[in-house]
Amino acid sequence: MSSSTMVGASSSWSRAMLQISPYTFSAVGIAIAIGVSVLGAAWGIFITGSSLIGAAIKAPRITSKNLISVIFCEAVAIYGVIVAIILQTKLENVPPSQIYEPESLRAGYAIFASGIIVGFANLVCGLCVGIIGSSCALSDAQNSSLFVKILVIEIFGSALGLFGVIVGIIMSAQATWPSKGG
């Protein structure tokens, strides 16, 4: 393959990326923020719940107090919903003549990047909280004095999702659309 073909191929990709509407990037970013966050929460609940049910066979007393781990996992999905609502409010109507202006593209990319950051941070957070919640249930079944100690670690794991939310909100602050008068 000649170098001119390589250059032409790469420039056609960049042209294609510039022809995708910023609203499409925004919509995909919002969908990733909520969808992947819910996936992380579900995965964490699955991990925690299966261990909780198994450990409750040996020690039924752990069932109610270890539900806090499931609630921490559910908070991850709520983080995604909150950020999706925030990102949705960032969308503004732009005249068709300004849809591909650099400011519009930057706004679309900022919302897209924010959604990706929040979604994947919450995916990892859900897994982290689920695994820690699982070990909390299993440890509590063996020795009830370990519950509070492991719960503190679970709180630190839950902070990962909040970090993703904070970074996502900071990233979405770059989303400013062109004014309608220009």
Short mmCIF file of C-alpha atoms in Angstrom, two decimals:
data_model
loop_
_atom_site.label_atom_id
_atom_site.label_comp_id
_atom_site.label_asym_id
_atom_site.label_seq_id
_atom_site.Cartn_x
_atom_site.Cartn_y
_atom_site.Cartn_z
CA MET A 1 0.00 0.00 0.00
CA SER A 2 1.49 3.34 -0.97
CA SER A 3 1.90 6.21 1.47
CA SER A 4 -0.60 8.34 -0.46
CA THR A 5 -3.24 5.64 0.08
CA MET A 6 -2.46 5.60 3.81
CA VAL A 7 -2.80 9.37 4.05
CA GLY A 8 -6.03 9.31 2.06
CA ALA A 9 -7.42 6.55 4.28
CA SER A 10 -6.61 8.39 7.50
CA SER A 11 -8.01 11.65 6.23
CA SER A 12 -11.21 9.91 5.17
CA TRP A 13 -11.64 8.69 8.76
CA SER A 14 -11.16 12.19 10.10
CA ARG A 15 -13.61 13.52 7.52
CA ALA A 16 -16.10 10.86 8.55
CA MET A 17 -15.72 11.74 12.22
CA LEU A 18 -16.30 15.41 11.46
CA GLN A 19 -19.48 14.57 9.54
CA ILE A 20 -21.10 12.86 12.52
CA SER A 21 -23.46 15.26 14.20
CA PRO A 22 -22.38 16.59 17.60
CA TYR A 23 -25.87 15.66 18.78
CA THR A 24 -25.11 12.04 17.93
CA PHE A 25 -21.93 12.16 20.00
CA SER A 26 -23.90 13.77 22.83
CA ALA A 27 -26.64 11.14 22.70
CA VAL A 28 -24.13 8.29 22.69
CA GLY A 29 -22.29 9.85 25.63
CA ILE A 30 -25.50 10.21 27.63
CA ALA A 31 -26.49 6.62 26.80
CA ILE A 32 -23.07 5.32 27.88
CA ALA A 33 -23.24 7.29 31.14
CA ILE A 34 -26.51 5.70 32.18
CA GLY A 35 -26.19 2.31 30.48
CA VAL A 36 -22.71 1.37 31.62
CA SER A 37 -23.39 2.72 35.13
CA VAL A 38 -26.45 0.48 35.41
CA LEU A 39 -24.36 -2.43 34.08
CA GLY A 40 -21.78 -1.80 36.83
CA ALA A 41 -24.49 -1.64 39.48
CA ALA A 42 -26.10 -4.85 38.24
CA TRP A 43 -22.78 -6.67 38.15
CA GLY A 44 -21.97 -5.52 41.68
CA ILE A 45 -25.40 -6.56 42.97
CA PHE A 46 -24.96 -9.96 41.31
CA ILE A 47 -21.59 -10.51 42.99
CA THR A 48 -22.71 -9.26 46.39
CA GLY A 49 -26.14 -10.89 46.30
CA SER A 50 -24.91 -14.34 45.39
CA SER A 51 -22.35 -14.32 48.21
CA LEU A 52 -24.89 -12.89 50.63
CA ILE A 53 -27.42 -15.62 49.89
CA GLY A 54 -24.75 -18.31 50.15
CA ALA A 55 -23.32 -17.01 53.42
CA ALA A 56 -26.81 -16.54 54.89
CA ILE A 57 -27.23 -20.32 54.84
CA LYS A 58 -24.57 -20.58 57.53
CA ALA A 59 -25.49 -17.38 59.40
CA PRO A 60 -29.01 -16.04 58.67
CA ARG A 61 -28.34 -13.02 60.92
CA ILE A 62 -26.18 -11.39 58.21
CA THR A 63 -28.96 -10.95 55.66
CA SER A 64 -30.44 -7.65 56.77
CA LYS A 65 -27.30 -5.79 57.77
CA ASN A 66 -25.38 -6.82 54.65
CA LEU A 67 -28.06 -5.33 52.40
CA ILE A 68 -26.09 -2.09 52.78
CA SER A 69 -23.65 -3.55 50.21
CA VAL A 70 -26.49 -3.95 47.71
CA ILE A 71 -27.53 -0.35 48.39
CA PHE A 72 -23.97 0.85 47.70
CA CYS A 73 -24.10 -0.97 44.36
CA GLU A 74 -27.45 0.60 43.53
CA ALA A 75 -25.98 4.05 44.24
CA VAL A 76 -23.67 3.48 41.29
CA ALA A 77 -26.68 3.32 38.94
CA ILE A 78 -28.09 6.46 40.55
CA TYR A 79 -24.80 8.28 39.83
CA GLY A 80 -25.24 7.42 36.16
CA VAL A 81 -28.85 8.63 36.11
CA ILE A 82 -27.89 11.92 37.78
CA VAL A 83 -25.08 12.60 35.32
CA ALA A 84 -27.29 11.65 32.36
CA ILE A 85 -29.83 14.24 33.52
CA ILE A 86 -27.08 16.84 33.91
CA LEU A 87 -25.72 16.06 30.45
CA GLN A 88 -29.20 16.18 28.93
CA THR A 89 -29.64 19.72 30.24
CA LYS A 90 -26.42 20.71 28.41
CA LEU A 91 -28.03 20.10 25.01
CA GLU A 92 -29.15 23.21 23.16
CA ASN A 93 -30.82 23.76 19.82
CA VAL A 94 -28.37 25.04 17.19
CA PRO A 95 -29.31 26.33 13.72
CA PRO A 96 -28.40 23.85 10.95
CA SER A 97 -25.84 26.30 9.55
CA GLN A 98 -23.86 26.13 12.82
CA ILE A 99 -24.13 22.41 13.59
CA TYR A 100 -20.57 21.66 12.41
CA GLU A 101 -18.95 24.78 13.81
CA PRO A 102 -15.94 24.06 16.05
CA GLU A 103 -17.88 25.19 19.12
CA SER A 104 -20.68 22.71 18.37
CA LEU A 105 -18.22 19.89 17.77
CA ARG A 106 -16.40 20.69 21.02
CA ALA A 107 -19.69 20.63 22.94
CA GLY A 108 -20.66 17.28 21.44
CA TYR A 109 -17.25 15.79 22.15
CA ALA A 110 -17.27 17.15 25.72
CA ILE A 111 -20.64 15.53 26.48
CA PHE A 112 -19.47 12.30 24.82
CA ALA A 113 -16.24 12.23 26.85
CA SER A 114 -18.12 13.01 30.04
CA GLY A 115 -20.51 10.13 29.43
CA ILE A 116 -17.67 7.70 28.77
CA ILE A 117 -15.78 8.77 31.89
CA VAL A 118 -18.82 8.48 34.14
CA GLY A 119 -20.02 5.21 32.62
CA PHE A 120 -16.74 3.36 32.89
CA ALA A 121 -15.81 4.82 36.29
CA ASN A 122 -19.15 3.54 37.57
CA LEU A 123 -18.64 0.16 35.90
CA VAL A 124 -15.38 -0.28 37.80
CA CYS A 125 -16.94 1.14 40.96
CA GLY A 126 -19.82 -1.32 40.78
CA LEU A 127 -17.41 -4.22 40.41
CA CYS A 128 -15.26 -2.93 43.26
CA VAL A 129 -18.19 -2.44 45.62
CA GLY A 130 -19.65 -5.81 44.60
CA ILE A 131 -16.45 -7.70 45.31
CA ILE A 132 -15.92 -5.93 48.63
CA GLY A 133 -19.59 -6.49 49.54
CA SER A 134 -19.17 -10.16 48.75
CA SER A 135 -16.19 -10.48 51.06
CA CYS A 136 -18.03 -8.46 53.68
CA ALA A 137 -20.91 -10.94 53.68
CA LEU A 138 -18.62 -13.96 53.77
CA SER A 139 -16.43 -12.47 56.52
CA ASP A 140 -19.44 -11.40 58.56
CA ALA A 141 -20.79 -14.93 58.43
CA GLN A 142 -17.52 -16.18 59.96
CA ASN A 143 -16.79 -13.33 62.39
CA SER A 144 -19.32 -10.55 63.04
CA SER A 145 -16.65 -8.15 64.36
CA LEU A 146 -15.28 -7.79 60.80
CA PHE A 147 -18.45 -6.23 59.37
CA VAL A 148 -17.74 -2.57 60.24
CA LYS A 149 -14.07 -2.85 59.26
CA ILE A 150 -14.87 -4.15 55.80
CA LEU A 151 -17.77 -1.71 55.43
CA VAL A 152 -15.28 1.17 55.77
CA ILE A 153 -13.26 -0.30 52.89
CA GLU A 154 -16.48 -0.60 50.89
CA ILE A 155 -17.15 3.11 51.42
CA PHE A 156 -13.72 3.90 49.99
CA GLY A 157 -14.50 1.70 46.99
CA SER A 158 -17.76 3.55 46.49
CA ALA A 159 -15.85 6.83 46.29
CA LEU A 160 -14.48 5.73 42.89
CA GLY A 161 -17.90 6.33 41.37
CA LEU A 162 -18.09 9.79 42.91
CA PHE A 163 -14.69 10.64 41.44
CA GLY A 164 -16.03 9.67 38.02
CA VAL A 165 -19.10 11.85 38.54
CA ILE A 166 -16.97 14.84 39.55
CA VAL A 167 -14.65 14.45 36.55
CA GLY A 168 -17.67 14.01 34.26
CA ILE A 169 -19.27 17.21 35.52
CA ILE A 170 -16.01 19.10 35.07
CA MET A 171 -15.68 17.73 31.52
CA SER A 172 -19.26 18.66 30.64
CA ALA A 173 -18.60 22.26 31.67
CA GLN A 174 -16.77 22.57 28.33
CA ALA A 175 -20.05 21.96 26.47
CA THR A 176 -21.06 25.38 25.19
CA TRP A 177 -23.05 25.54 21.98
CA PRO A 178 -22.92 28.47 19.51
CA SER A 179 -25.43 31.23 20.07
CA LYS A 180 -28.42 31.30 17.72
CA GLY A 181 -27.72 34.88 16.62
CA GLY A 182 -24.35 34.08 14.95
#
